[in-house]
Amino acid sequence: MPRLLNILTSKPNCGPVWVAFVLLGISVLNSQAKIVLTVPQQVSLSANFFSQQLTISWFGGEATTFDLIILRTEFNETVFYNTVPAVMNQDGGRHQWTWTSVEPLECTSLSVKIRSRDGITKSEWSEPQILKGRDLPSNSVQQVYPQDKVVPVGGNTTFCCIVEEGNEFRDFLYGSIKMNVKRLSRRSYVTTAVNQNLSGPTGTNVLCRLKNKLNGSVIFVGYPPLPTNFECITNDLTSAVCYWDGGRVTNLYAKRKTSYSINKRDCPDGKCVLPEWDGNWTLLAVNPLGQYSLTYSAELLHRVVPVAPVNLSATDDAWNTTVNWHWPYSSYNTLALLCQVQLASHNILLRNFSGVGLQSVFLPHLHPNTKYRVQIQCGSLNHFLKWGNWSKEFNFTTKSYVPEAPDVWMFVNRDNSVRVMWKPLTQWQSHGVLTGYEVTLWSLEENENQTNNLSPKDNSLNLTDWASITADKKAIASVKANNVKGMSQPSSIMLGLIDDKCAPLAQTIYTSSGFPLSWQHSDNSTGGYLVEWCEAVCTSDCAVDWIRLDAGSTHVSIKDSIVKFQPGVRYNFSLYESPSVSPVLIRRWQGYIQELPPSISVNLEINQQDCDVVLSWEEIPLAGRRGFLLGYKVYRVNNFSNFTLLDDLSPEMRTYTVKDLSTSTYKFTVKAYTSAGEDTGGTAAITLKQCADGLILEILTSLGIVTLLLTTVSCFCYKKRRWVKKAFYPDIPEPKLPGDWSRTQSLICAFQGPMDVKPFPHSMVHIIEKPEWDFSKDTLVIIPEEEDYEGEGIGDEPVDTDEPQLLRYYNQVVDERPIRPRFPDSSVSSSSSVDSANTDVTYTGIQTSHSSLVFPSDSQGFSEGFQPHSGLSLSSRNKGEGYHPQMHSVTLGGNLASPEPIVEPHAVGSEGYKPQNSWLLDSPTEGDENSPAPSLGSPTSVASTQFLLPDRERHEEKRQQPSSAANWFTNLLSSAKP
Amino acid sequence: MGNVMMAVSRTKVTAVTNLAALVEHECTNLLILYRKQENLPEDMESDRLVFISHPSSQLDTKSKLQSLHTGLGKCYSLLERAIALEEEELDGVETTEYKNTRGRLKGELLNLLKSTGGLLKAAGGKPIKVLDDSEPYQPSNLFHLKLWVYSVLMEVKFWSSTAIALLRELQAVAAKEPPKKSKKSTRSTRR
């Protein structure tokens, strides 16, 4: 270039020409290069429909790259377009490119074109080469692709359906799932199943449904093989037996299942026998989705697993045996073997034996007359890999032998008779079939022998009819067992009564390990211990069990044995020292495995003792207690069966007294209880009779109280008699109306209410003058004049219109004015009584009249008991207070049969003379007829302070009115007068 | 037809009818199981595989029984082939209800075939041997095999139904005929 530039500088006129030349030259060169990139020639297509691969080959000249385009012929859609490197085939220099289609190649026709490329320089496209699809009109049937394909789990598969000529596409189903569809050509439709799951054993059906036809395909989705645990052993020291596990399930079956081969020898699943020991093995597993291989190497003697021994036999003896067997391979004769013998009878024992070519073993320490089962397995002693198979089970029975000496003990029955007992010999102890027992008794005192032969079922002998054994008179019992081989050694026991009173008694509580018993070790004890147990309620043939313990033992737990422990049953446990020589009872226990409420209730008796109730009962029998009694609960049964706990008694109590009960019916229940609860209880009822002492006491108490009260009141009244007299019984001033009956009227009017005056049958009345009386306080009311009365208008009191008529009965009455009561505390009456304050009245006679009025104190009784009749004039106002005439009886004429029914009910209020000391009501209305008794209030006038009747009559009157408080007060005050 | 029924006890015909009903019932169950296992649509059509004239097209009882017996024989051969192909191409290792029912159907169909052979023999016909000399079916793909198995089952059901209908027809005709008088009663009449 510098050179060129120099040229251009030296010859400036020629420059444009040269530049034109250079450009022309470059242009020529370019045109020559374009011509060099030839169009690919002889393009050919090769399709693999199974793998959906299309191999394209061509001759392409010197180009290094090629453009490749694949089109769906019918719709001219580009499927693939890319620049690929030139890979020259060895045969003939053809270029080749392989393309894998997503869709099956049968689905529709494909057109392939190629051009050479060198940078940006490209040749022309080759003529299109067409791979014909199956959707050509000449192939008019319905088709689905791919068919019977096997794919791995998780893969994607595209299916195409070529519709039958003239038919109509309906849908695509993958199993039961309707799929999305894409159209590739006029008759071809495709769908893609993505991330496929395991198919069923018979594959998944892909259905292409047309309007009236159905076709489809089956696809299998699974896994490639993956075997594990491949190894080889030898049993016969010659051949090889190889094993493996199939590993993951491939889900492919029938023709698609995994096939195996070892060292190119086909093998069945899981196991393969090779005739020679190769030392190195390769396992190859193959299925449509792939293959997997495993290798294994080993030396022969390191992989020996002996087969099972055969033809077992035994040479029997009583206490041992020899078991023999055979090996199927002679090669074992030089092999060091380790064999395991399993010997089973009541339990299973494993014993190991070793030796070269081992073919027999000696088994010691067997039991006579016992059936054994034996099995043998062996392994290589020097290079133990694993045990071989067990041999078949072989049975043999050892020979019989003389029995063992039985375990003998004695039991003292309740009647102090002795029972010799021995434990039944087990199969291990009898050494053969027992034929019986021989019991020999030897009395030490009498030097007498007696032998008893008993059957094999017997295990005790009662000595009731042999000899009377006492604490001082002893004997020895020897027991021997017999079988077909002979007689056992004798087993002896010293017989004698044992004092069980001195041994301490305690309770033992059952646990999961049994009844725990413990005791202090005695240094003197050298002969060991024996614990015996049985039911506390032990009959003559009850089950008794015992256990012998070493001399140093201090505790033991007693479990279920021939004595079957039951809930609610008490068991006795006895600990003996030196049981074989001279048994001494040193401890006793009692216990239950489970306490229950008593099953039997107390038999309750009930008795009355004075005013108390005594409950008594007997002790519950031991069998019915079912637990340790904790006491008795005494209940009183109320109405509605409610229980009231009266007391909780200790178990020693047998009586209970219920005190201070009143006369009634009582029901009591006594329930015994254990730690498990109460029983149903014994119930008894009693109806208490009146207790004499109580009645007397009650009467005396009442009398005492009354006496005390009366005494107190009397003393009080006596002490305060002046006050009482002033307050309740002021002196009545004597009326002083000389020569005038107005005093009488005033006296009459002193009664409260409308005064009904009745003539007395006996008209003798004595008025005792009390000159000293303070008339200024007199309550005697002077009846005012008619004008005054009317003019002053005494309240609202009604006017008794009968009064003028009543007054006519009195022959002394001169004034027919109505008599009205006056109240001493009334200002009006006090003012009106001034004129009559000194009136003196002397009753000399009061005319008796049958029509005279009665003043009952009990106005109600009067009104009820006495009905007025025509011709009788009665006051309608029944004031019972005030002055009453001294009426004994009233004869009412022929209409009344007898005066008695009338007089008696009103005796209190109307009979005889009564002192005028009654309290009157402040208001006349308050003291109405309904008032049952005189009420306390303002004292009214008192007409007399002395009884006007004779004493005898007064006594009679007292009898009739024993509880009249008014009379009592009157008497009291009378007696208190000075 | 009545003569045939005289030769064969009604009890025998009834037993064969019941056997045909059992085959039909078993085949119906098997078709239900097959459709469920293969997710096949309910309305799927099947191809006819036994090309023998229907018994109803025959005139006499013997020909009817011959046609039925031959059709059942073809069905049995097809079912045997179908089971063999399924075991070879499709079956897994597990025992399924479909396989159990399929085995029972095969046994019951063989019994029905032998029983109809007995009836045919009584009617004077000649039972066929249970051998299919036709070329065994070879499916082009597994889906076609499944369709073919379905068609075989449908054919078994069709021919078992045909057997039921024909045997009931025989029973009905026999019932219309008067009971045959015994020899003993005939003799007494002569006396």
Coordinates of C-alpha atoms in Angstrom, one line a residue, chain A residues 147-148 170 175-176 201-207 209 212 214-218 220 253-256, chain B residues 37-41 43-45 86-94 140-144 146-147:
Chain A
Q147 CA -47.6 -47.3 18.7
D148 CA -46.6 -49.4 21.8
R170 CA -63.5 -35.5 17.4
G175 CA -56.3 -42.3 29.4
S176 CA -59.4 -40.5 30.3
P201 CA -49.7 -52.7 34.1
T202 CA -51.3 -52.9 30.7
G203 CA -50.2 -49.5 29.6
T204 CA -52.0 -46.2 29.1
N205 CA -54.4 -46.0 26.2
V206 CA -54.3 -42.9 23.9
L207 CA -57.6 -42.7 22.0
R209 CA -62.0 -40.6 18.4
N212 CA -68.0 -42.6 14.2
L214 CA -62.1 -45.1 17.3
N215 CA -58.4 -45.8 17.1
G216 CA -55.6 -45.4 19.4
S217 CA -52.2 -46.4 20.8
V218 CA -50.8 -47.8 24.0
F220 CA -46.0 -47.7 28.7
Y253 CA -44.2 -56.3 32.3
A254 CA -44.7 -59.0 29.8
K255 CA -42.4 -58.4 26.8
R256 CA -41.1 -55.1 28.3
Chain B
Q37 CA -59.3 -51.1 33.5
E38 CA -58.7 -49.7 30.0
N39 CA -60.6 -46.5 30.2
L40 CA -62.7 -47.5 27.3
P41 CA -65.8 -45.4 26.4
D43 CA -70.4 -46.5 23.6
M44 CA -67.4 -48.2 22.0
E45 CA -68.4 -50.5 19.2
E86 CA -53.0 -60.7 27.0
E87 CA -50.7 -62.8 29.1
E88 CA -48.0 -62.6 26.5
E89 CA -48.2 -58.9 25.7
L90 CA -49.8 -57.1 28.5
D91 CA -50.2 -58.9 31.8
G92 CA -48.5 -57.7 34.9
V93 CA -47.5 -60.0 37.7
E94 CA -50.3 -59.1 40.0
S140 CA -50.7 -55.2 14.6
N141 CA -50.3 -53.2 17.8
L142 CA -51.3 -53.5 21.4
F143 CA -54.2 -51.1 21.0
H144 CA -55.7 -53.3 18.3
K146 CA -57.2 -54.5 23.3
L147 CA -59.9 -53.7 20.8

